[in-house]
Every structure is written in C-alpha cells, then in structure tokens.
Tab-separated table of C-alpha atoms in Angstrom:
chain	number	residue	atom	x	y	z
A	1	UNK	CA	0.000	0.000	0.000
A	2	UNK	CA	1.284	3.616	-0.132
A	3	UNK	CA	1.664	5.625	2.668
A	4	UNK	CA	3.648	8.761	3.420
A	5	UNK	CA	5.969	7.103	6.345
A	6	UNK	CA	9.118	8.409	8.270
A	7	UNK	CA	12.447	6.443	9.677
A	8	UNK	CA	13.902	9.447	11.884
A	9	UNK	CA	12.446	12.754	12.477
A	10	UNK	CA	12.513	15.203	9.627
A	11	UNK	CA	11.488	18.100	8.233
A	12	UNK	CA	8.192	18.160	7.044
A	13	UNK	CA	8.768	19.826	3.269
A	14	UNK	CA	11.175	16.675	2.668
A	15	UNK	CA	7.994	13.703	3.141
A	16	UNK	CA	7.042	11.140	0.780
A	17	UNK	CA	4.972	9.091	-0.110
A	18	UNK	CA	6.543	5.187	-0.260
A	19	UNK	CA	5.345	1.618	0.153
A	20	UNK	CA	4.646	-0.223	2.879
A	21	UNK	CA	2.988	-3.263	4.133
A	22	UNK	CA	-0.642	-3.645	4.294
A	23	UNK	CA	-1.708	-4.241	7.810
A	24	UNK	CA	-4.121	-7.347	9.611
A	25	UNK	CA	-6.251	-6.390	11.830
A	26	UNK	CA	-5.919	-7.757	15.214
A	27	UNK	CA	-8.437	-9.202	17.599
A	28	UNK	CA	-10.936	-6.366	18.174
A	29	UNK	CA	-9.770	-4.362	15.435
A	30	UNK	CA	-10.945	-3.118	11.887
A	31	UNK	CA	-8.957	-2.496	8.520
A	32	UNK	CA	-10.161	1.137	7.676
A	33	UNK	CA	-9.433	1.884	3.713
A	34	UNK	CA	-8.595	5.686	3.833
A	35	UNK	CA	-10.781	7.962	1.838
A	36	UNK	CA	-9.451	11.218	3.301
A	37	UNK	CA	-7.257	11.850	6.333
A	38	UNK	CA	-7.172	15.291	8.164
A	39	UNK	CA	-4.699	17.144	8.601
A	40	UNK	CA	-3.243	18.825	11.780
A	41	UNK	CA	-0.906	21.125	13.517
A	42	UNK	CA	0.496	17.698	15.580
A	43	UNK	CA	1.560	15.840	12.376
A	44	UNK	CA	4.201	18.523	11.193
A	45	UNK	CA	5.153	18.490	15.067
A	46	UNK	CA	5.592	14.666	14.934
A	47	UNK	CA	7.185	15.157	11.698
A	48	UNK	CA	10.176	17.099	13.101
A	49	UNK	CA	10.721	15.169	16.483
A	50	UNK	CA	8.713	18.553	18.745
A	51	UNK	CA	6.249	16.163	20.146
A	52	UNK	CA	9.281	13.441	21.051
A	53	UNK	CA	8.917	14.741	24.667
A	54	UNK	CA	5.174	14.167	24.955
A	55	UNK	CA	4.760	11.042	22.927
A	56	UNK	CA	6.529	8.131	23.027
A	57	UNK	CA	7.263	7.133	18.991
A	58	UNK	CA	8.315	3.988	17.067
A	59	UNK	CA	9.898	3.833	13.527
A	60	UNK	CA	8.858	3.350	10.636
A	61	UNK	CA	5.927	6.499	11.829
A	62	UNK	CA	3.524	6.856	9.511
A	63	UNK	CA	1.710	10.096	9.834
A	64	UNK	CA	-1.848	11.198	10.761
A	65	UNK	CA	-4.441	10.646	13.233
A	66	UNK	CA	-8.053	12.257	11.285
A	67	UNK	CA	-9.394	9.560	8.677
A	68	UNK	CA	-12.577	8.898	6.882
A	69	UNK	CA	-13.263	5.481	4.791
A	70	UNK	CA	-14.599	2.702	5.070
A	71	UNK	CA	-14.416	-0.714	6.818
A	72	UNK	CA	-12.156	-3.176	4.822
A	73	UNK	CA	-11.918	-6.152	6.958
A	74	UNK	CA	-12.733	-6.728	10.709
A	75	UNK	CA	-10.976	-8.650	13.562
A	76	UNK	CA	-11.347	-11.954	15.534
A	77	UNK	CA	-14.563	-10.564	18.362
A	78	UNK	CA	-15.345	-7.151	15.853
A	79	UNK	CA	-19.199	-6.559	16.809
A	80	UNK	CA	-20.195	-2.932	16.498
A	81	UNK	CA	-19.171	-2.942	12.861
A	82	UNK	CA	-19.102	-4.434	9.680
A	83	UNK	CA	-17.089	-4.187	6.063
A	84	UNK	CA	-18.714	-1.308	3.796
A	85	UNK	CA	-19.422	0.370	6.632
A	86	UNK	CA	-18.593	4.386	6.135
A	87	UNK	CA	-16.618	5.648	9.181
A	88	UNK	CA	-14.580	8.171	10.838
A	89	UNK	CA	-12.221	8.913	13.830
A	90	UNK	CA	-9.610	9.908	15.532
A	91	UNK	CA	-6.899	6.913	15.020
A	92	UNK	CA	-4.286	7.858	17.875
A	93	UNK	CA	-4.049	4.748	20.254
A	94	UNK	CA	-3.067	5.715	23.617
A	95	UNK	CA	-1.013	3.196	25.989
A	96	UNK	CA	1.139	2.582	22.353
A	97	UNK	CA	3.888	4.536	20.737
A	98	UNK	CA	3.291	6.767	17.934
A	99	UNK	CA	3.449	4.492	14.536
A	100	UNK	CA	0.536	3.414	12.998
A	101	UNK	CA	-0.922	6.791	10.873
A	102	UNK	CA	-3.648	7.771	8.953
A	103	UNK	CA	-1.788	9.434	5.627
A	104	UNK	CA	-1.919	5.753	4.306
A	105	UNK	CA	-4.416	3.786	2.569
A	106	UNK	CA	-5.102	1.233	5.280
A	107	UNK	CA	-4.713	1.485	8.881
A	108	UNK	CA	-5.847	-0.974	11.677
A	109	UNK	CA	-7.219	0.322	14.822
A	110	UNK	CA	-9.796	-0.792	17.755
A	111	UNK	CA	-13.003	-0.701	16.992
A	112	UNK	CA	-13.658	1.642	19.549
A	113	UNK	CA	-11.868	4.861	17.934
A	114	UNK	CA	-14.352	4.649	14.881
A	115	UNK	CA	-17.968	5.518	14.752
A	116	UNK	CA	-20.321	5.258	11.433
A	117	UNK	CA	-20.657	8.580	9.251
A	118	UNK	CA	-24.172	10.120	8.520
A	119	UNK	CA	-25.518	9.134	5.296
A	120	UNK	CA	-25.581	13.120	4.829
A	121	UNK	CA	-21.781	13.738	5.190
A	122	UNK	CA	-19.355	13.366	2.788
A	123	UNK	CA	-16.266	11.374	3.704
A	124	UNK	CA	-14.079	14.299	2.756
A	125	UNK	CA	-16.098	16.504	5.037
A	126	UNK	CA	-15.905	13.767	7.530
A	127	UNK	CA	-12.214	13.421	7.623
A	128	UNK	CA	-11.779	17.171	8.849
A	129	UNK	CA	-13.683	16.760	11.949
A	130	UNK	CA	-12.728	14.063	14.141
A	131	UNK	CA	-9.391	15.504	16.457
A	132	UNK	CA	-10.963	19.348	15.948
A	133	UNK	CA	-14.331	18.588	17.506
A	134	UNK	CA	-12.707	16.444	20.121
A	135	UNK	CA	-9.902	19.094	21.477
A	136	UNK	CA	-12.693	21.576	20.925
A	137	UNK	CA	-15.165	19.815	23.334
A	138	UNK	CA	-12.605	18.607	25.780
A	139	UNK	CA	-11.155	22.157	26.035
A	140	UNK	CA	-14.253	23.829	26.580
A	141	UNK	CA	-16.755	21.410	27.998
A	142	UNK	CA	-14.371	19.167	30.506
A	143	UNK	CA	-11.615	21.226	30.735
A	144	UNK	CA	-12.887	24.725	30.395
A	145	UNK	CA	-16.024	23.886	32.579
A	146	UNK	CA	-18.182	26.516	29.691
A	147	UNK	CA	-21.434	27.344	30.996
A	148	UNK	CA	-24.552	28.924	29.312
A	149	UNK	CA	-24.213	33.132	29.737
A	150	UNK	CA	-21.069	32.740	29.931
A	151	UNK	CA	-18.276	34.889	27.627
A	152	UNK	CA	-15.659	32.205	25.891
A	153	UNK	CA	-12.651	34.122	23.647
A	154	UNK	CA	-10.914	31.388	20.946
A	155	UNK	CA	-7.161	32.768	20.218
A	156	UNK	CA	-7.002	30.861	16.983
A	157	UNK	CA	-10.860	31.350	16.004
A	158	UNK	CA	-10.683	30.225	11.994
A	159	UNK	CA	-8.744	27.244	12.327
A	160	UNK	CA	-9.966	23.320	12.518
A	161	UNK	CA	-10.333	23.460	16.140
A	162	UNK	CA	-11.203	27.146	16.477
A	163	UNK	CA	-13.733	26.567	13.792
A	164	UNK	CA	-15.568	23.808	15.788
A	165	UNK	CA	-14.681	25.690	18.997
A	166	UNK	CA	-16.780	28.668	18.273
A	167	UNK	CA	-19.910	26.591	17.325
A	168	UNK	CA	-19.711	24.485	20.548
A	169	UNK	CA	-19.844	27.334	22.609
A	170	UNK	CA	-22.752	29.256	20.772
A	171	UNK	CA	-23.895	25.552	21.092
A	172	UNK	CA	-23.406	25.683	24.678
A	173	UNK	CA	-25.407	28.746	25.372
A	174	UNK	CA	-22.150	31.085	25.352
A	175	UNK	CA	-21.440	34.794	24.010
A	176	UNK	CA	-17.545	33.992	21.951
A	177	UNK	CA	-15.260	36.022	21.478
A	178	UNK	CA	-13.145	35.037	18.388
A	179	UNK	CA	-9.404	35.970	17.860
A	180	UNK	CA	-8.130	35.913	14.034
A	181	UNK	CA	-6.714	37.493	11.484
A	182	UNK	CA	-8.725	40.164	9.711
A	183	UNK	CA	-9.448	38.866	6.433
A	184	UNK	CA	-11.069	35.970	8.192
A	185	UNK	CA	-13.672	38.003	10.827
A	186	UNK	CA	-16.433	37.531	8.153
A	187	UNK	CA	-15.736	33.873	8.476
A	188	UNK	CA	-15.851	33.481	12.727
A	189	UNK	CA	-18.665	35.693	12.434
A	190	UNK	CA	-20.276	33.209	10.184
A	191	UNK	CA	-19.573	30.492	12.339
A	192	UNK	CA	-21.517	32.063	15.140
A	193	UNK	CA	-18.825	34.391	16.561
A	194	UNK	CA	-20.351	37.773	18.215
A	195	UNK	CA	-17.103	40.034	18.149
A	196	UNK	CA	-14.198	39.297	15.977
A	197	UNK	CA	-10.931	40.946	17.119
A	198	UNK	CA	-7.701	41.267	15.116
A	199	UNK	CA	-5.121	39.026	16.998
A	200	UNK	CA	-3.137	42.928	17.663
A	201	UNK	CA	-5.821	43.284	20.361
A	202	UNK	CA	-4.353	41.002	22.524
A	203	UNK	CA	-1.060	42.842	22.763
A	204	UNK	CA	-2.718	46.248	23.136
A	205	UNK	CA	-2.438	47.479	26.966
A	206	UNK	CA	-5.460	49.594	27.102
A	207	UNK	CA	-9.046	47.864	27.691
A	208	UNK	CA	-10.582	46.444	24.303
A	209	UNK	CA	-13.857	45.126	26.018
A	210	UNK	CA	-15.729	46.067	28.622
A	211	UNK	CA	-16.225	42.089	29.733
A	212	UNK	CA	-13.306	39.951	30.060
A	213	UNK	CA	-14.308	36.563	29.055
A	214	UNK	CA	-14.479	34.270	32.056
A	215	UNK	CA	-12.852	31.324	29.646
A	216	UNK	CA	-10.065	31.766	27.305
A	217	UNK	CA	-9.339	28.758	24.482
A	218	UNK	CA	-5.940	29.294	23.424
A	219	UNK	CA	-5.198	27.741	20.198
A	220	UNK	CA	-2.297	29.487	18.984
A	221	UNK	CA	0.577	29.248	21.896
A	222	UNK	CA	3.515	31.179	22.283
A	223	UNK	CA	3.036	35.026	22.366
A	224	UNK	CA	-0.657	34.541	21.547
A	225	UNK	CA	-1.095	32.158	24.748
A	226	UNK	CA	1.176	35.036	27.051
A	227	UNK	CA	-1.210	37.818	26.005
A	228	UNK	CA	-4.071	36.022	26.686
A	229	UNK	CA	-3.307	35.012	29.773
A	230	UNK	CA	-3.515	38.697	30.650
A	231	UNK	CA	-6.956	39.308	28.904
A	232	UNK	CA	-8.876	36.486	31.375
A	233	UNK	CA	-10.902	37.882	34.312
A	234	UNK	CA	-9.978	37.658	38.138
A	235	UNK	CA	-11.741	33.906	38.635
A	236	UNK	CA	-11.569	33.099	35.136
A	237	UNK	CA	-10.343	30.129	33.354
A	238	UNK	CA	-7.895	29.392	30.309
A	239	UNK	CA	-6.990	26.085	28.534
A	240	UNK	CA	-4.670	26.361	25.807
A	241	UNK	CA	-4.111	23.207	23.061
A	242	UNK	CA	-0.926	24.551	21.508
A	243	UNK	CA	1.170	25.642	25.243
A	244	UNK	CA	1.586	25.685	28.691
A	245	UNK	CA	0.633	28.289	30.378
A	246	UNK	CA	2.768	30.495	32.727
A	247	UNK	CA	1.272	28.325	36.192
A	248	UNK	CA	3.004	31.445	38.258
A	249	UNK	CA	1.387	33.841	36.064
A	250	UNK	CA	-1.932	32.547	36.229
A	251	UNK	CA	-1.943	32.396	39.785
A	252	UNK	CA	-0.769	35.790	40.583
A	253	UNK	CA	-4.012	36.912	38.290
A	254	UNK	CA	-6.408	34.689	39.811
A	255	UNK	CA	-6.718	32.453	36.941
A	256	UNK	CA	-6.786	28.461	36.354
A	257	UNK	CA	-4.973	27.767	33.668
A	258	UNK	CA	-3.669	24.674	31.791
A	259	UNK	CA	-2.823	22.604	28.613
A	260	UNK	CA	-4.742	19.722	27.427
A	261	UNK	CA	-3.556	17.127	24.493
A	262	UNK	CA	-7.039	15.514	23.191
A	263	UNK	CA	-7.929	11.838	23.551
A	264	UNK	CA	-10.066	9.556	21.678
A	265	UNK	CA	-13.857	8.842	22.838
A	266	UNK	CA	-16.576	6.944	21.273
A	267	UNK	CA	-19.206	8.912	22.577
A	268	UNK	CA	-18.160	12.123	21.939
A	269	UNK	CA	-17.497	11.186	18.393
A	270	UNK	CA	-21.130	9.371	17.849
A	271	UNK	CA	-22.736	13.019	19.527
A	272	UNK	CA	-20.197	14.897	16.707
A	273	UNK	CA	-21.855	12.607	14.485
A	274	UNK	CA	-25.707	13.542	15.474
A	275	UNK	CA	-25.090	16.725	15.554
A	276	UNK	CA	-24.004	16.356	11.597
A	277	UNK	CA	-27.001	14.716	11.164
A	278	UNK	CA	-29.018	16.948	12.358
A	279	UNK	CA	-27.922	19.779	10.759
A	280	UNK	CA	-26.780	21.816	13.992
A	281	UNK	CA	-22.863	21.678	12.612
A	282	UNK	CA	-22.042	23.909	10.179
A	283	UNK	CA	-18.710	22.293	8.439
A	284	UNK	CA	-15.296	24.200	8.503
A	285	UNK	CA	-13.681	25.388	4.962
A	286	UNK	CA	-12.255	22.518	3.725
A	287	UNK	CA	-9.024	22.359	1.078
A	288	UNK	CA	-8.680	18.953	-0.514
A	289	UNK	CA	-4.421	18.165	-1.445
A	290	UNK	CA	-3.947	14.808	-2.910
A	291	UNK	CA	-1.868	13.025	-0.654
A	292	UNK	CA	1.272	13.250	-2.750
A	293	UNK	CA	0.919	17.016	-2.167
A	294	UNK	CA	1.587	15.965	1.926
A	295	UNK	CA	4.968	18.340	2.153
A	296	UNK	CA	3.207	21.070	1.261
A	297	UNK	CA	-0.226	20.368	2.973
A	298	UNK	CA	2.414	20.094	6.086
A	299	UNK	CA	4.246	23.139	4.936
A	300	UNK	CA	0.728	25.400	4.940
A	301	UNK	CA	-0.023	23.906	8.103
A	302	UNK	CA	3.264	24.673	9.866
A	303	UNK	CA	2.783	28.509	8.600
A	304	UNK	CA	-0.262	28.353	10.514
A	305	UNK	CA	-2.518	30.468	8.185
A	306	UNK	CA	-4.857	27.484	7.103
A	307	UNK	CA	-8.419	28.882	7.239
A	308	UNK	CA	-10.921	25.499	8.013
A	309	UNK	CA	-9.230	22.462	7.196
A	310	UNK	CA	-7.073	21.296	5.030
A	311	UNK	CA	-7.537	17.130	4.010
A	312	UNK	CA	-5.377	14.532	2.278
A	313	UNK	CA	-7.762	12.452	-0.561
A	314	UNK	CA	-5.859	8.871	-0.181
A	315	UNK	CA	-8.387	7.159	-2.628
A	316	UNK	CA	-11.967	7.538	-3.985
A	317	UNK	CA	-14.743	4.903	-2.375
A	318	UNK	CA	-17.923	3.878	-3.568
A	319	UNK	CA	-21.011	4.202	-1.846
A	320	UNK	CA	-24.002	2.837	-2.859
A	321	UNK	CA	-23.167	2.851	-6.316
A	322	UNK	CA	-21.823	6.208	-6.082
A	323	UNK	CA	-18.430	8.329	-5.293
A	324	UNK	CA	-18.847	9.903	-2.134
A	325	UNK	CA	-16.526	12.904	-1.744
C-alpha cells in the first residue's frame, strides 16, 4: 500500500509518499481503507521530532491521526461494525507509541476509535472533523467547565479546532469572542462568533472590552497564549491546546490555567456525528491536497494560516453505487 511514512524525524517539506505493508487487523480491530485523512498542527510536530517529549514514537511512523473510509476487513470478536461500513475517527491509540498513521491507505485500529458517518456527510467533510471537535469539546466542555451566559474568547478562532470551537460554545449557550486574522472576521462571524478581534488586540495594553471573558481557548501558543493570559478575568479560566501556560502567572491573576492534548472517545465522536445529522454543525472550509501534495499540505499547516481544514484524498470509495466525496 502507499503511505507517506518516516524512519527518523525530519522536516516536514522533505515527506514522501513510499510503500509499505498492508496491515491485519488484530483481535478487536478493523482495517479502515482511507478515503481522506485530516490534517493537523500535531503531524508537522511529529514530523520534526517537537512532540518526542510528549509522545513516546516507534519507527517506521507513519503520519496522521483524522481519517474517513470505510471498513475493509474486521478482527477476531469485531461486533459494532461491519465491512462497507462508512466511518470516521480519531486513530491515535493511547497506551502505544506513535506508529501506525492515517496518511496511508489502510490502517488498523480498535473498533472503539471509529464511529459510522451520517448518510448526509461526505467522507471528505468527515475526515476534517474528528481531532478538531474532540480538542474543541474537551477544552471547553471538561476542561474549560463553559457554561450557558457565559463569555468564551478562541485565540485561533478560523482554524480546525477554532472553527468547531466557536460553534460548541454558541452551542453551549455562550457569548464567543473570536481571535483571528482580519481577512477571516467575516468567516468566525459566520460560524456564530459575536465580536471578531484582530489578533493585535491582545497585545494592546489599554481595555478592548468592557467584559473579560471568564474562559479563554488558546489555540495558537507562544506570544498569543502570554497575552491572553492577561486578557482572562480575576476567577476566570484558560486552557490552551498549543502551550503551557505560565502556572506562576496565572496564579498571581487569579486564573486556572492549563494545557490539554485531546484523547479519543466513542461517545463524543457518535454526539459529533448527530449533531451532523441533524444539521446543527455547520462544516469548517475545507481544502482537498492529494496526498502526494503531503509536504506542502504540512508546509501550509506549519505557517499556521490554514483557514478550516485542510484534508489529504488517499483514494476515492464507492457508496451505494456512487463516489462519495
């Protein structure tokens, strides 16, 4: 099969795509043929070793963790699904090193880290969600602790999990607050933002609301995360995806802070996937690369200027006697 794989950490404009073996599933595990696989911040960081520290990592690494396709073969006690079944998920196996990756067009995983796509989404639209919608609910919901009435501000606002972010807290009842770069305030706004500030703001001293939000989603790190730090009310909270927070910082100004890394759950992904269903998610911008474009898929994502979601297409499936993009 081809796959874009990696024998020591490099830099992501200098990836392939090569051949390796096809996979067996295991006991309790499905073949997935790739359709589409997502792509995110975390695969240029594997890429180039800056995750080393946080995950542990096995070579030959093949890259990515979003994929949508469809079942290919099941495993030895396999009950919840079938072959031809249309599925997503996010593919990252916890307890296990870092190896087996979605930019490939099989992969075998647990049945557990897949759940069946709506007959109304398209498995390239399905692809881009998984990971977003997860570090987007985690952050806010279980980490962030977002209540209805509440004031939320995303650092980050137009990206795959800033994208999803902003919906799940107008879901949740919440005014946002949405952090991007101009030419992409029409675009927050869209998604349900109610003020969208130029990320400048943050670094200006003098008062740019009257409300400080009483959450903060940082999505951006670095500078971004410092400044924002600074923008959260006395009491308030702040969970950031791409940093960790200044802990002395945060509690000289009152604030809980802290970084989360998503993790895979079934029944977060099935509610992603009623909430698809029922209309009630409106999908991110979406830029389809083929995968032999995966350097420079990487390379936009490393610049960090991707608006939505960009995707990999692995291969074209048919469903139902028709090609489902």
């Amino acid at each position: 099969m081809k796959a874009v794989r990696i024998d020591a950490f490099c830099a992501a404009d200098s990836v392939r795509v090569s051949d390796a073996p096809k996979p067996e599933p295991a006991p309790g595990e499905v073949r997935l043929r790739i359709a589409y696989a997502g792509v995110n911040p975390v695969d240029w960081k594997i890429c180039q070793g800056a995750m080393a520290a946080v995950f542990p990592h096995q070579f030959p690494l093949t890259l990515g963790w979003d994929a949508a396709g469809e079942i290919d073969q099941v495993g030895e006690g396999v009950s919840r699904l079938a072959p031809g079944q249309r599925v997503m998920g996010y593919c990252r196996q916890y307890g296990t090193p870092v190896e087996r990756g979605t930019y490939a067009e099989y992969i075998c995983v647990p049945e557990s880290l897949l759940v069946p796509i709506p007959d109304s989404l398209a498995l390239m639209s399905a692809a881009a969600l998984p990971l977003p919608f997860l570090t987007a609910w985690q952050a806010l919901v279980q980490a962030g602790g977002l209540q209805a009435g509440e004031t939320v501000a995303i650092v980050g606002a137009a990206g795959g999990v800033g994208s999803m972010a902003v919906q799940l807290a107008r879901l949740q009842g919440a005014r946002v607050i949405a952090y991007s770069r101009p030419a992409n305030h029409s675009y927050v706004k869209g998604l349900g933002a109610e003020i969208a500030l130029d990320y400048q703001a943050l670094f200006d001293p003098s008062p740019v609301l009257e409300t400080r939000p009483d959450l903060l989603l940082d999505c951006s790190g670095g500078e971004a995360l410092a400044a924002g730090l600074e923008r959260v009310r006395t009491g308030g909270r702040l969970v950031s995806i791409a940093g960790q927070p200044d802990a002395g910082r945060a509690e000289a100004l009152g604030v809980r802070a802290q970084r989360i890394v998503a993790k895979a759950d079934q029944a977060q992904l099935e509610h992603l996937a009623r909430l698809c269903a029922e209309g009630r998610l409106q999908l991110p911008e979406i830029d389809v690369m083929p995968l032999a474009s995966v350097a420079e898929a990487l390379g936009r994502s490393r610049q960090g200027t991707v608006r939505g979601k960009l995707v990999l297409e692995v291969a074209r499936l048919c469903w139902q006697d028709q090609v489902i993009v």
